[in-house]
Short mmCIF file of C-alpha atoms and ligand atoms in Angstrom, two decimals:
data_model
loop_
_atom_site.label_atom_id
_atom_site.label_comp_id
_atom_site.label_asym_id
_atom_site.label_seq_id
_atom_site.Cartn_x
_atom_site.Cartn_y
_atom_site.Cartn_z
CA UNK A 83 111.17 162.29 93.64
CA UNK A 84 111.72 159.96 91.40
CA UNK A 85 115.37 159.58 92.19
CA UNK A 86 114.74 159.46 95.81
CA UNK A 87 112.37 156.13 95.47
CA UNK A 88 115.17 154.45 93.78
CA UNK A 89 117.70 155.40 96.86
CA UNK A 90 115.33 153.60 99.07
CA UNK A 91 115.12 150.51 97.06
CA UNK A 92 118.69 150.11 96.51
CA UNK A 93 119.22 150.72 100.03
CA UNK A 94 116.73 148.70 101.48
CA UNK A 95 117.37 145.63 99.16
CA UNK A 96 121.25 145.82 100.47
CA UNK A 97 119.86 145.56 103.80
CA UNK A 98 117.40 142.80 103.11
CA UNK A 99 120.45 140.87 101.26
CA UNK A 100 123.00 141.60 103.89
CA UNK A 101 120.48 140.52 106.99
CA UNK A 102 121.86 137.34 108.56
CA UNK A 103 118.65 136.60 110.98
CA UNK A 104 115.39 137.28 111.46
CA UNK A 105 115.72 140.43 114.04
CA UNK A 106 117.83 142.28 111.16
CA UNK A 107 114.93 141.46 109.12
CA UNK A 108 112.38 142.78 111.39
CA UNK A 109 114.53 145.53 111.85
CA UNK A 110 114.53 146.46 107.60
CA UNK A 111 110.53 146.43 107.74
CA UNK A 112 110.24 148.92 110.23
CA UNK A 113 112.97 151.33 108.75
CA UNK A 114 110.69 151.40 105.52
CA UNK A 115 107.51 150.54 106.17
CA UNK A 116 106.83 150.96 109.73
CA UNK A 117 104.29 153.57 111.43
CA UNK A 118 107.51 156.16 111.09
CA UNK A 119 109.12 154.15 108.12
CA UNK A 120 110.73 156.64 105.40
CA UNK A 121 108.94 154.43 102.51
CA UNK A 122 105.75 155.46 105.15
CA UNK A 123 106.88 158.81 105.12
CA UNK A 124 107.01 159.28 101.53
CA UNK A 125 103.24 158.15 101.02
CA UNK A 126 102.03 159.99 103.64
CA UNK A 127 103.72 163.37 101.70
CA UNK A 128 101.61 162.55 98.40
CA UNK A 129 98.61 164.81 99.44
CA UNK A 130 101.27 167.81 99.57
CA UNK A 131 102.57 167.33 96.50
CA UNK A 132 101.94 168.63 93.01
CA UNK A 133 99.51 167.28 91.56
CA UNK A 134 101.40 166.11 88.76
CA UNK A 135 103.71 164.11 90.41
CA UNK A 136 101.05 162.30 93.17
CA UNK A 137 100.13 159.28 90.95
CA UNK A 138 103.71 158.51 90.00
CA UNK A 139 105.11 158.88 94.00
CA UNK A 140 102.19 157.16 95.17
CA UNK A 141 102.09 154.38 93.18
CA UNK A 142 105.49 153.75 93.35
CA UNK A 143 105.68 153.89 96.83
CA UNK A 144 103.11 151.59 97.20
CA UNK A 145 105.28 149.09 95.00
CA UNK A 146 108.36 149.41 96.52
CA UNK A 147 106.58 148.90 100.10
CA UNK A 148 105.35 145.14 98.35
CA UNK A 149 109.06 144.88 96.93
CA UNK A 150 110.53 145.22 100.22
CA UNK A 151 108.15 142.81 102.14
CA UNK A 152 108.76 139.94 99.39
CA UNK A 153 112.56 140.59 99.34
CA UNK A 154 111.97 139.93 102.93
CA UNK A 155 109.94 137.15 103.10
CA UNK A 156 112.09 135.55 100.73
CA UNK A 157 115.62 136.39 102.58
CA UNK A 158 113.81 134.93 106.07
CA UNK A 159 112.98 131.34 103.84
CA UNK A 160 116.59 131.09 102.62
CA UNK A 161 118.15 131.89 105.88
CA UNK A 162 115.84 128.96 107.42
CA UNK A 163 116.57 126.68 104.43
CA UNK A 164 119.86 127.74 105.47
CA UNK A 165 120.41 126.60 109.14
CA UNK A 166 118.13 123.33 108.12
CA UNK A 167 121.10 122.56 105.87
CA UNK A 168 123.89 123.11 108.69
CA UNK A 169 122.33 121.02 111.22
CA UNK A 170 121.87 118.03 108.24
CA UNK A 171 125.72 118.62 107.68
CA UNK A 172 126.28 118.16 111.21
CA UNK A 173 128.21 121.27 111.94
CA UNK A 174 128.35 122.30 115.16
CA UNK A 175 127.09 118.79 116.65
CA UNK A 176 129.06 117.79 119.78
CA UNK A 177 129.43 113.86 120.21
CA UNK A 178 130.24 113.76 123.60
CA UNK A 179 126.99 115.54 125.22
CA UNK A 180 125.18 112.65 127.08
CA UNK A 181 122.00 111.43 125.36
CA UNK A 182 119.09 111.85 126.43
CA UNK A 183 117.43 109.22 128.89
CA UNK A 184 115.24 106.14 127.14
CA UNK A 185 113.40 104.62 129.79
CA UNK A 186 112.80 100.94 128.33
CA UNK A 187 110.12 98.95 128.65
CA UNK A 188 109.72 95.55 129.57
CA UNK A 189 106.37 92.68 128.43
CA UNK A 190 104.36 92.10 130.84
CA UNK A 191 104.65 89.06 133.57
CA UNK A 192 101.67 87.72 132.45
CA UNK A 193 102.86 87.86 128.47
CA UNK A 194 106.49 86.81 129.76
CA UNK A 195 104.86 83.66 131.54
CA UNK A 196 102.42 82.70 128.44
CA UNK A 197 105.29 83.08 126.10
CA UNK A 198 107.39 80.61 128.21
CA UNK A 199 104.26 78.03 128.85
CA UNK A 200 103.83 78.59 124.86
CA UNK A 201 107.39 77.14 124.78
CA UNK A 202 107.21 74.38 127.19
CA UNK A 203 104.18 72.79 125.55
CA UNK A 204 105.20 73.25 121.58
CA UNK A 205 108.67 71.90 122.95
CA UNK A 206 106.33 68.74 123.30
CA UNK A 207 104.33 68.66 120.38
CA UNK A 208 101.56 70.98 121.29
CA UNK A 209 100.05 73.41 118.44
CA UNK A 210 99.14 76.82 120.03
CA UNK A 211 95.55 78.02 118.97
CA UNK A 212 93.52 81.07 119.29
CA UNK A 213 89.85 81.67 119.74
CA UNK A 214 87.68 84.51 119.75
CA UNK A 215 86.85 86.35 123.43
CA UNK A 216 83.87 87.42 122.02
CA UNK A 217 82.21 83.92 121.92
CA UNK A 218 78.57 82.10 120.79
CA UNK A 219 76.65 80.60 123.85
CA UNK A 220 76.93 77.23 121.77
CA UNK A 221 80.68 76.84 121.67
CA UNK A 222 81.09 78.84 125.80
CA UNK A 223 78.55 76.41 126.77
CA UNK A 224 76.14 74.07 124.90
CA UNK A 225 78.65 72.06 122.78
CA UNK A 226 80.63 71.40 126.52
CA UNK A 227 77.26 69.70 127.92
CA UNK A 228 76.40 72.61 129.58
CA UNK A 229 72.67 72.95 128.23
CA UNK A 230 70.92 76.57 128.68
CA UNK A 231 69.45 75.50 132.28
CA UNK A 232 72.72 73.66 133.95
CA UNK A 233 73.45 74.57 137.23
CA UNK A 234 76.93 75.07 136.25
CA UNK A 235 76.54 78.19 134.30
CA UNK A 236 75.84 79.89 137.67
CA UNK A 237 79.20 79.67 138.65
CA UNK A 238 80.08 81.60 135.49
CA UNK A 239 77.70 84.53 134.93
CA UNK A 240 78.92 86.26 131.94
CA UNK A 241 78.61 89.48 130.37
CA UNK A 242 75.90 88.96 127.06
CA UNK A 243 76.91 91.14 124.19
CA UNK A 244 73.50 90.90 121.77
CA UNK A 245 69.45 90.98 123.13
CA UNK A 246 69.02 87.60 121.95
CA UNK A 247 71.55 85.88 124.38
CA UNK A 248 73.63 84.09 122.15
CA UNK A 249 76.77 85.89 121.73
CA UNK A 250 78.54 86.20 125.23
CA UNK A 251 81.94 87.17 126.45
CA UNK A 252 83.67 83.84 127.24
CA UNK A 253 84.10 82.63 130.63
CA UNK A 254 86.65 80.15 129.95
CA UNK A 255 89.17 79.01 126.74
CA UNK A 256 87.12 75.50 127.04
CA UNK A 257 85.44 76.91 123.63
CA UNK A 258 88.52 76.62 121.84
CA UNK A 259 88.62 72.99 122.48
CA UNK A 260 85.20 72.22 119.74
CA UNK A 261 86.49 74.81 117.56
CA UNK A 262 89.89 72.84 117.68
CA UNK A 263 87.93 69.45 117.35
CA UNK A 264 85.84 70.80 114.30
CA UNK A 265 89.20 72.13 112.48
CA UNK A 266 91.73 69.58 113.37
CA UNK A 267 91.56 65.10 112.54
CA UNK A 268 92.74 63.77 115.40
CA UNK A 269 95.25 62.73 116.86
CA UNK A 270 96.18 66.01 117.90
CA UNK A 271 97.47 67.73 120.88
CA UNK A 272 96.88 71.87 121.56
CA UNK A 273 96.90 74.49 123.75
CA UNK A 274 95.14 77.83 123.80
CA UNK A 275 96.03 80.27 125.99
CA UNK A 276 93.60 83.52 126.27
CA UNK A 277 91.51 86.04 128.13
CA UNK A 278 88.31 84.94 129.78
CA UNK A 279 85.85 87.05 131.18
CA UNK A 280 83.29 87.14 134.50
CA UNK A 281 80.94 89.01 135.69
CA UNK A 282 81.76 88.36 139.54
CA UNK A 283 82.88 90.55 142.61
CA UNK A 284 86.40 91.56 142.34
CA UNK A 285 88.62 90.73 144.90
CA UNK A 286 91.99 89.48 145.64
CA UNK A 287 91.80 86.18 143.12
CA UNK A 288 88.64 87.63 141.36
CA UNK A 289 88.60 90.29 138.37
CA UNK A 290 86.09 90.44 135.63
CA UNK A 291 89.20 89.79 133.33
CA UNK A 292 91.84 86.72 133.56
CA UNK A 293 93.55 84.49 131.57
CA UNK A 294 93.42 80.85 131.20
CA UNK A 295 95.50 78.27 129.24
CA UNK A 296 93.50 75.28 127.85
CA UNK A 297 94.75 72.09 126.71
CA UNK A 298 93.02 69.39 124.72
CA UNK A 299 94.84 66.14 123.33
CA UNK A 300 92.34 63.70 121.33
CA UNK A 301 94.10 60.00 120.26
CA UNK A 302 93.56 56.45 120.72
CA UNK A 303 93.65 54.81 123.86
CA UNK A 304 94.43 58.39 125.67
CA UNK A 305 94.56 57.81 129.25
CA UNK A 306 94.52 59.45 132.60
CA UNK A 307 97.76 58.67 133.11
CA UNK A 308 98.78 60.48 129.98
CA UNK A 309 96.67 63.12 131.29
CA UNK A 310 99.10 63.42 134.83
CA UNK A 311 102.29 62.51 132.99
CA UNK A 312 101.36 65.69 131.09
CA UNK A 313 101.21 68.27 133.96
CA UNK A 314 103.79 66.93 135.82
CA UNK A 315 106.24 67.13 133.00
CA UNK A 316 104.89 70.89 132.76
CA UNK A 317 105.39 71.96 136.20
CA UNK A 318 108.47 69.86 136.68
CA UNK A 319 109.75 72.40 133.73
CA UNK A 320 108.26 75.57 134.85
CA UNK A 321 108.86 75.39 138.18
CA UNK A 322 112.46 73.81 137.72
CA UNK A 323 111.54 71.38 140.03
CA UNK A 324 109.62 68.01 141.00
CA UNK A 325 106.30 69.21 142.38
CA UNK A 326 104.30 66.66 143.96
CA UNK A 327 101.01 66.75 142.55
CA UNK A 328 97.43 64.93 143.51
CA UNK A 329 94.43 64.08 141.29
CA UNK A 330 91.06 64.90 143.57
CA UNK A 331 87.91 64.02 141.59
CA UNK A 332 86.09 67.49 140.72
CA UNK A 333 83.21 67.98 138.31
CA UNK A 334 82.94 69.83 134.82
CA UNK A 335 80.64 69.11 132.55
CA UNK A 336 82.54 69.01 129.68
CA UNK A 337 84.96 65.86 131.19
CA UNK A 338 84.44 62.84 132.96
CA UNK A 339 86.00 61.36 135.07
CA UNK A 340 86.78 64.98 136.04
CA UNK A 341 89.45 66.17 138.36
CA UNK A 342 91.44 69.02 139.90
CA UNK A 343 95.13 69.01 140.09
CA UNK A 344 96.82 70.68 143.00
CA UNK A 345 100.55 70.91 143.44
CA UNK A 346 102.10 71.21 146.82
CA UNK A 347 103.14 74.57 147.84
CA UNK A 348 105.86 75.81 146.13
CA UNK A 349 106.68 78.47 149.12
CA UNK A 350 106.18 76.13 152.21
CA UNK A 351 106.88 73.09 153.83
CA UNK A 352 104.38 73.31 156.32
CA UNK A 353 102.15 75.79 155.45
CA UNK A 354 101.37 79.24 154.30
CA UNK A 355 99.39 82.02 153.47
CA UNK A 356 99.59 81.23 149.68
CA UNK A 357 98.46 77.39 151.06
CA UNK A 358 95.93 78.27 153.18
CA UNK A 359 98.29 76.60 155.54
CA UNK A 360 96.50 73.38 153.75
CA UNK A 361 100.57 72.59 152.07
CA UNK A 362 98.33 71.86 148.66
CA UNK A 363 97.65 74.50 146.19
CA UNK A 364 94.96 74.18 143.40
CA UNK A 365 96.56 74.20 140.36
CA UNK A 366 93.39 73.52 137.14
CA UNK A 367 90.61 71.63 136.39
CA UNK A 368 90.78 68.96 134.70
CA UNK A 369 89.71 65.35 132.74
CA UNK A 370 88.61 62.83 130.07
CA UNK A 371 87.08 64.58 127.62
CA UNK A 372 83.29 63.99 128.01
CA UNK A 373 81.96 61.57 124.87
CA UNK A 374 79.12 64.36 124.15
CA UNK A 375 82.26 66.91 123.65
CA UNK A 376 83.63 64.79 121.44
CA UNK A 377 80.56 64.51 119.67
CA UNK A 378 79.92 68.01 119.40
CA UNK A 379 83.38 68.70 117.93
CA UNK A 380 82.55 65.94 115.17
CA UNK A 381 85.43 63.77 116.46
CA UNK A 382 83.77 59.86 116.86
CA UNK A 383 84.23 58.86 120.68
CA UNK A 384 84.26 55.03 119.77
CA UNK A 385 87.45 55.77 118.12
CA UNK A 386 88.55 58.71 119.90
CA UNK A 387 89.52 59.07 123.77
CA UNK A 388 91.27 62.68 124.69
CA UNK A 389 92.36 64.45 127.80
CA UNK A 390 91.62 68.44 128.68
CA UNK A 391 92.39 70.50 130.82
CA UNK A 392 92.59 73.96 131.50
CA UNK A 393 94.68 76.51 134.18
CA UNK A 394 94.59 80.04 135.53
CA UNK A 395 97.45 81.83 133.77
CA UNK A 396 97.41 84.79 136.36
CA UNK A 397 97.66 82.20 138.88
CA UNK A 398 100.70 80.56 137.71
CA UNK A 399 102.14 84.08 137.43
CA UNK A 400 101.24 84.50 141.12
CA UNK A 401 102.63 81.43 142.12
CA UNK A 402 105.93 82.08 140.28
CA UNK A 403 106.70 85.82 141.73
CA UNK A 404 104.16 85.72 144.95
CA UNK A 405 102.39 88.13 143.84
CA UNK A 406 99.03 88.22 146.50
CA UNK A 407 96.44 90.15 144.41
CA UNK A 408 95.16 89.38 140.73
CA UNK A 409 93.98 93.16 140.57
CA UNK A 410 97.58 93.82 140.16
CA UNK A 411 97.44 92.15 136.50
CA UNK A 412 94.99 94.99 134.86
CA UNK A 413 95.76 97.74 137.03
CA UNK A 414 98.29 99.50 135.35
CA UNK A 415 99.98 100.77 137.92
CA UNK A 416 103.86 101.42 136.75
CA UNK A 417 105.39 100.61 140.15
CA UNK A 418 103.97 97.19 140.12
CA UNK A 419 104.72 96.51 136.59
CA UNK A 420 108.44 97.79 136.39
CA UNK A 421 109.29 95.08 138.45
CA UNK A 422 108.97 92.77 135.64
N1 DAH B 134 87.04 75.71 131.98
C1 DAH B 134 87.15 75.36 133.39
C2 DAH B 134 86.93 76.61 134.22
O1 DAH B 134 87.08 77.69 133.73
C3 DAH B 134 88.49 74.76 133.67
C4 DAH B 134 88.63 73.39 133.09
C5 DAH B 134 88.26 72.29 133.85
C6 DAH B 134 89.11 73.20 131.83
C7 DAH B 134 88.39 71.00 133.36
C8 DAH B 134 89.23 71.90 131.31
C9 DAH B 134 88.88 70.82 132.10
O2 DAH B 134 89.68 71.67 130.07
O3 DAH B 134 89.02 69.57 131.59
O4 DAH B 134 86.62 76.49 135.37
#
């Protein structure tokens, strides 16, 4: 009996050695130690045999059954180990199958056009800031002279993000203009371009989200003129060429005199949709800065005069492509935004 154990090993072991994939392998187990296996076999003849020899048949059956499985186990590791190493080597690699497809990406029109305002304006001097979008009540409102009970804060309902009222989403960058002021000595000239946030109806030019590009310049003797020379030399670069513009007085607390800018329509002569068939689009808000802003931002307005003003950036995107709906921005829709 003895001698017929060690047939089985030293055949099955040749087998296990000589197996070149995993089906050979399979194929090993069951010879020997499946339901009709002959290493099966043998155990299930140990009841019939003398008792003498049970203990030594059975136990070594039950050995060589492990010995088999790890000789297996480890023949199936190499063999992977194996074909791991002959695809590093590169054998059998073929050059000239076609790779597969990369669809690329592209940065969104609205990052596109901020990174190329970004450029325009540092290409004149201007530092580009950041504020938070998450915002205190003081610096969205109260330090631009718009006190807790101004009409103006109707126009810009916000969303509040604490019980007590004075942490709010910002409705406009105009906050980064005291936070500028407290940080910076005059003279200085910056932009800070940004999301903004509303709590309005959505429709074609309204989403709760937007972006807006503010600019504040603080010096002496600052002037409205400065102010225009400013925008004009913007749009004259942005838009590639001379835009007409007009100053129409508009109110905002935080500037005064105060104005809004409109440029004439870049896609008509005598009116259009985009126009309102008007020939004058509105381009920002805009102004002196108020002396009370000033104030607020610690800057002295007796030696101080500055200039703000502040732009929709989805608009200016609109403008440049004709795109007709601002839903378009934060929609996510890949058809619109492969275009870009
Ligand atoms: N923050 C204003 C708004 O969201 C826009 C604005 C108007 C900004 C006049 C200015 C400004 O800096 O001077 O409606």
């Amino acid at each position: 009996m003895e001698d017929r154990l060690n047939e089985l090993r030293a055949e099955a072991l040749a087998r296990v050695a000589a197996a070149t994939d995993e089906a050979a392998l399979r194929a090993v187990d069951k010879d020997y130690n499946g339901k009709e296996g002959a290493v099966t076999l043998l155990l299930a003849s140990v009841p019939g045999l003398p008792p003498a020899e049970r203990p030594v048949v059975g136990k070594g059956a039950n050995v060589l059954k492990r010995d088999i499985q790890g000789a297996i186990a480890a023949r199936k590791e190499a063999l992977e180990q194996a074909a791991v190493e002959a695809e590093r080597s590169g054998a059998g690699f073929d050059a000239t199958l076609p790779g597969a497809p990369q669809s690329r990406g592209s940065l969104h029109p609205l990052t596109q056009v901020r990174r190329e305002v970004e450029a325009i304006f540092t290409s004149m001097g201007y530092a580009v800031l950041d504020g938070p979008e998450v915002e205190l009540d003081y610096y969205n409102f109260q330090a631009l002279n718009i006190p807790a009970d101004h009409p103006a804060r109707e126009m810009q309902d916000t969303f509040y993000c604490d019980r007590e009222g004075r942490l709010v989403m910002r409705t406009q960058t105009s906050p980064v203009q005291i936070r500028a002021m407290e940080r910076l000595a005059p003279p200085f000239r910056v932009i800070a371009p940004g999301r903004v946030f509303r709590n309005e109806e959505q429709d074609a030019t309204h989403e709760h989200t937007f972006h807006q590009v503010e600019g504040l310049v603080v010096g002496e003797d600052i002037t409205v003129g400065h102010l225009s020379g400013v925008l004009k030399g913007f749009l004259r670069r942005f838009f590639l060429r001379e835009l007409e513009v007009r100053l129409r007085p508009g109110y905002f607390p935080f500037v005064e005199p105060g104005f809004e800018l409109d440029i004439r329509c870049p896609f008509c002569d005598d009116g259009c949709r985009v126009c309102k068939h008007t020939r004058w689009v509105e381009f920002c808000g805009c102004g002196m800065v108020h002396p009370r802003v000033l104030d607020a931002g610690g800057v002295d307005p007796e030696a101080w005069t500055g200039f703000a003003f502040g732009f929709g950036l989805d608009r200016l995107v609109m403008l440049r492509y004709g795109i007709d709906d601002i839903r378009h921005f934060m929609g996510g829709d890949l058809r619109f935004l492969e275009q870009f």
